[in-house]
């Protein structure tokens, strides 16, 4: 894409509170910029404390009616949202690429994952299983029912601006909760577009409210409100820890999906081409801006040199560019600040003695005006050790480090030598290695013969250690949004003693 870039239509994004679009109460706005071109895409309402309180009040008032509708009725609305997503795939995917930067094919996959999520949780509206346990007493039934918790705060990052919010919003709604949604400030256009699909599908007013604006103001005010009964947060570990402290004060339910520094192990018996392809996609899709990105590639010594050479060559060949260009394989970083951070880590890697195998800088020197204009960085491969800063810090950019391991046991020890524990992977043809990794890597997810990317909605997802706690998706995905209540039903119509005397 070496030609001049056409200016997109400037969008206006407003808050959505109690079924109405509104400006910020102080009339403040902020701008959203295309990371590939640095052109302005939208003026967005910047919510105030007052706006947040209005959103919470709207959700609070909507809760009694919404929670009284039947779960299958609520599910009908989600099924309609699914249909509407299908009808708007291209528009939604294009919006994601414009404001987030990822290649259009990846954006389409994200919309598809959003659709899968909505449909999966719509299905929960007719399941939402709870249990009946055999009673210890004759003519008695002991069972649990599920109740919604109340107003849910959904606070999300920008790297999957549609899929991640839907991981939280869909189960929250189908379980009967109401929602105040605060999207990341880099990606509010996508958020606003899919919120409108819920409205079009017939969601009653106040059930889903959208408040855009800075995390320090909108996010913080939301979290500090004791009317919020569930806080679903996805973002950086440090932000999450602060939120957890505030949430603890009002003993609310919380799910925290935080950062990662994910290991991908390549055993010496692995199919090299498959492992290289998987590692490439995991390290560099979405320009490495994924909580599950393979940012440490741990390779058994016998194949280390061959793997490193093939992988670095493949990384160098990746087509970097504007995500709207169909030939693009890797888009830009989200912001100038993220580009600066990535460049700094490339320098840190060089300074701490890692060997640069591919990339290592931005495109300021040569390679056409488009790559110079946007927040583009070369896919960068280092060979280093696990103790280096580039192997320990979450860079959240297109930098990965290849680390040598003596054997699988050593590889697993290296994999676990990190503060994080989100995703992980191993490529091997030996089931013993695969199962050892499955049991011994400290992480919420281990991919066997697949890079750590491509989370499916039917299975639970989440981390350990500094990657957070709680699980989303799959059958446990509704646990965060319901409280189980136990019922004892006595159908003997007799007076029982309040204790159970031992039978003599
Ligand atoms: P971030 O923590 O900076 O922001 C996340 C959200 O929190 C944003 O909406 C932000 O505005 C808001 N926020 C910021 N400060 C807040 C505060 N004090 N109170 C309440 N809300 C506040 O993270 P980010 O840069 O948007 O996203 C990148 C991070 O997210 C990475 O660390 C990545 O690993 C992580 N992530 C994790 C997962 C997962 O599922 N585990 C998925 C995607 C991203």
PDB file of C-alpha atoms in Angstrom, residues 309-413:
ATOM      1  CA  UNK A 309      17.057 -20.202  11.205  1.00  0.00           C
ATOM      2  CA  UNK A 310      13.774 -21.301   9.604  1.00  0.00           C
ATOM      3  CA  UNK A 311      11.647 -19.281  12.028  1.00  0.00           C
ATOM      4  CA  UNK A 312      13.693 -16.082  11.634  1.00  0.00           C
ATOM      5  CA  UNK A 313      13.563 -16.377   7.833  1.00  0.00           C
ATOM      6  CA  UNK A 314       9.792 -16.841   7.922  1.00  0.00           C
ATOM      7  CA  UNK A 315       9.397 -13.842  10.281  1.00  0.00           C
ATOM      8  CA  UNK A 316      11.422 -11.650   7.933  1.00  0.00           C
ATOM      9  CA  UNK A 317       9.132 -12.591   5.029  1.00  0.00           C
ATOM     10  CA  UNK A 318       5.889 -11.633   6.805  1.00  0.00           C
ATOM     11  CA  UNK A 319       4.031  -8.931   4.891  1.00  0.00           C
ATOM     12  CA  UNK A 320       3.585  -5.950   7.196  1.00  0.00           C
ATOM     13  CA  UNK A 321       1.109  -3.235   6.283  1.00  0.00           C
ATOM     14  CA  UNK A 322      -2.300  -1.656   6.587  1.00  0.00           C
ATOM     15  CA  UNK A 323      -4.752  -4.326   7.718  1.00  0.00           C
ATOM     16  CA  UNK A 324      -7.223  -3.318   5.017  1.00  0.00           C
ATOM     17  CA  UNK A 325      -4.764  -4.434   2.328  1.00  0.00           C
ATOM     18  CA  UNK A 326      -5.650  -8.106   1.602  1.00  0.00           C
ATOM     19  CA  UNK A 327      -1.967  -9.029   1.282  1.00  0.00           C
ATOM     20  CA  UNK A 328      -1.156  -7.837   4.832  1.00  0.00           C
ATOM     21  CA  UNK A 329      -0.163 -10.522   7.318  1.00  0.00           C
ATOM     22  CA  UNK A 330       0.787  -8.266  10.219  1.00  0.00           C
ATOM     23  CA  UNK A 331      -0.665  -4.849  10.988  1.00  0.00           C
ATOM     24  CA  UNK A 332       0.547  -1.950  13.143  1.00  0.00           C
ATOM     25  CA  UNK A 333       0.808  -1.528  16.888  1.00  0.00           C
ATOM     26  CA  UNK A 334      -2.142   0.135  18.542  1.00  0.00           C
ATOM     27  CA  UNK A 335      -0.471   3.473  19.349  1.00  0.00           C
ATOM     28  CA  UNK A 336       2.667   5.533  19.094  1.00  0.00           C
ATOM     29  CA  UNK A 337       3.317   4.752  22.771  1.00  0.00           C
ATOM     30  CA  UNK A 338       3.097   1.008  22.055  1.00  0.00           C
ATOM     31  CA  UNK A 339       5.511   1.436  19.142  1.00  0.00           C
ATOM     32  CA  UNK A 340       7.948   3.333  21.365  1.00  0.00           C
ATOM     33  CA  UNK A 341       7.677   0.617  24.035  1.00  0.00           C
ATOM     34  CA  UNK A 342       8.357  -2.112  21.454  1.00  0.00           C
ATOM     35  CA  UNK A 343      11.366  -0.220  20.102  1.00  0.00           C
ATOM     36  CA  UNK A 344      12.686   0.205  23.635  1.00  0.00           C
ATOM     37  CA  UNK A 345      12.401  -3.547  24.247  1.00  0.00           C
ATOM     38  CA  UNK A 346      14.236  -4.258  20.984  1.00  0.00           C
ATOM     39  CA  UNK A 347      17.066  -2.061  22.323  1.00  0.00           C
ATOM     40  CA  UNK A 348      16.905  -3.700  25.775  1.00  0.00           C
ATOM     41  CA  UNK A 349      17.250  -7.107  24.087  1.00  0.00           C
ATOM     42  CA  UNK A 350      20.311  -5.961  22.165  1.00  0.00           C
ATOM     43  CA  UNK A 351      21.845  -4.394  25.292  1.00  0.00           C
ATOM     44  CA  UNK A 352      21.328  -7.449  27.485  1.00  0.00           C
ATOM     45  CA  UNK A 353      23.142  -9.613  24.970  1.00  0.00           C
ATOM     46  CA  UNK A 354      20.331 -11.398  23.135  1.00  0.00           C
ATOM     47  CA  UNK A 355      21.220 -12.256  19.547  1.00  0.00           C
ATOM     48  CA  UNK A 356      19.022 -10.467  17.023  1.00  0.00           C
ATOM     49  CA  UNK A 357      17.872 -12.980  14.383  1.00  0.00           C
ATOM     50  CA  UNK A 358      15.201 -10.911  12.577  1.00  0.00           C
ATOM     51  CA  UNK A 359      13.763  -7.386  12.564  1.00  0.00           C
ATOM     52  CA  UNK A 360      14.740  -5.210  15.503  1.00  0.00           C
ATOM     53  CA  UNK A 361      13.409  -1.783  14.546  1.00  0.00           C
ATOM     54  CA  UNK A 362      10.547   0.244  13.113  1.00  0.00           C
ATOM     55  CA  UNK A 363      10.390   1.346   9.477  1.00  0.00           C
ATOM     56  CA  UNK A 364      11.564   4.924   9.846  1.00  0.00           C
ATOM     57  CA  UNK A 365      14.577   4.217   7.648  1.00  0.00           C
ATOM     58  CA  UNK A 366      13.181   3.226   4.277  1.00  0.00           C
ATOM     59  CA  UNK A 367      10.401   0.782   3.270  1.00  0.00           C
ATOM     60  CA  UNK A 368       7.867   3.262   1.919  1.00  0.00           C
ATOM     61  CA  UNK A 369       5.840   6.126   3.376  1.00  0.00           C
ATOM     62  CA  UNK A 370       2.911   4.035   4.636  1.00  0.00           C
ATOM     63  CA  UNK A 371       5.013   1.957   7.007  1.00  0.00           C
ATOM     64  CA  UNK A 372       6.730   5.136   8.201  1.00  0.00           C
ATOM     65  CA  UNK A 373       3.424   6.902   8.825  1.00  0.00           C
ATOM     66  CA  UNK A 374       1.729   4.233  10.948  1.00  0.00           C
ATOM     67  CA  UNK A 375       2.799   2.491  14.157  1.00  0.00           C
ATOM     68  CA  UNK A 376       4.617  -0.333  12.379  1.00  0.00           C
ATOM     69  CA  UNK A 377       7.425  -2.428  13.829  1.00  0.00           C
ATOM     70  CA  UNK A 378       9.297  -5.289  12.208  1.00  0.00           C
ATOM     71  CA  UNK A 379       8.530  -8.832  13.337  1.00  0.00           C
ATOM     72  CA  UNK A 380      11.481  -9.299  15.670  1.00  0.00           C
ATOM     73  CA  UNK A 381      13.169 -12.511  16.761  1.00  0.00           C
ATOM     74  CA  UNK A 382      15.850 -12.777  19.421  1.00  0.00           C
ATOM     75  CA  UNK A 383      17.803 -15.738  20.658  1.00  0.00           C
ATOM     76  CA  UNK A 384      18.336 -15.294  24.392  1.00  0.00           C
ATOM     77  CA  UNK A 385      17.891 -16.699  27.876  1.00  0.00           C
ATOM     78  CA  UNK A 386      14.814 -16.859  30.062  1.00  0.00           C
ATOM     79  CA  UNK A 387      16.280 -14.556  32.700  1.00  0.00           C
ATOM     80  CA  UNK A 388      16.544 -11.648  30.271  1.00  0.00           C
ATOM     81  CA  UNK A 389      14.099  -8.783  30.618  1.00  0.00           C
ATOM     82  CA  UNK A 390      12.744  -9.451  27.110  1.00  0.00           C
ATOM     83  CA  UNK A 391      11.816 -12.959  28.315  1.00  0.00           C
ATOM     84  CA  UNK A 392      10.193 -11.828  31.554  1.00  0.00           C
ATOM     85  CA  UNK A 393       8.251  -8.644  30.723  1.00  0.00           C
ATOM     86  CA  UNK A 394       5.023  -8.656  28.734  1.00  0.00           C
ATOM     87  CA  UNK A 395       6.089  -6.551  25.734  1.00  0.00           C
ATOM     88  CA  UNK A 396       2.737  -6.831  23.923  1.00  0.00           C
ATOM     89  CA  UNK A 397       4.341  -6.272  20.551  1.00  0.00           C
ATOM     90  CA  UNK A 398       5.941  -8.275  17.707  1.00  0.00           C
ATOM     91  CA  UNK A 399       9.003  -9.466  19.631  1.00  0.00           C
ATOM     92  CA  UNK A 400       9.638 -13.068  20.560  1.00  0.00           C
ATOM     93  CA  UNK A 401      12.653 -14.800  22.065  1.00  0.00           C
ATOM     94  CA  UNK A 402      13.959 -18.260  21.246  1.00  0.00           C
ATOM     95  CA  UNK A 403      15.352 -20.003  24.322  1.00  0.00           C
ATOM     96  CA  UNK A 404      17.365 -23.210  24.372  1.00  0.00           C
ATOM     97  CA  UNK A 405      16.361 -26.171  26.589  1.00  0.00           C
ATOM     98  CA  UNK A 406      18.431 -29.298  27.361  1.00  0.00           C
ATOM     99  CA  UNK A 407      15.387 -31.580  27.415  1.00  0.00           C
ATOM    100  CA  UNK A 408      11.607 -31.475  27.975  1.00  0.00           C
ATOM    101  CA  UNK A 409      11.940 -31.330  31.747  1.00  0.00           C
ATOM    102  CA  UNK A 410      14.244 -28.331  31.391  1.00  0.00           C
ATOM    103  CA  UNK A 411      11.817 -26.766  28.863  1.00  0.00           C
ATOM    104  CA  UNK A 412       8.930 -27.085  31.322  1.00  0.00           C
ATOM    105  CA  UNK A 413      11.008 -25.554  34.136  1.00  0.00           C
TER     106      UNK A 413
END
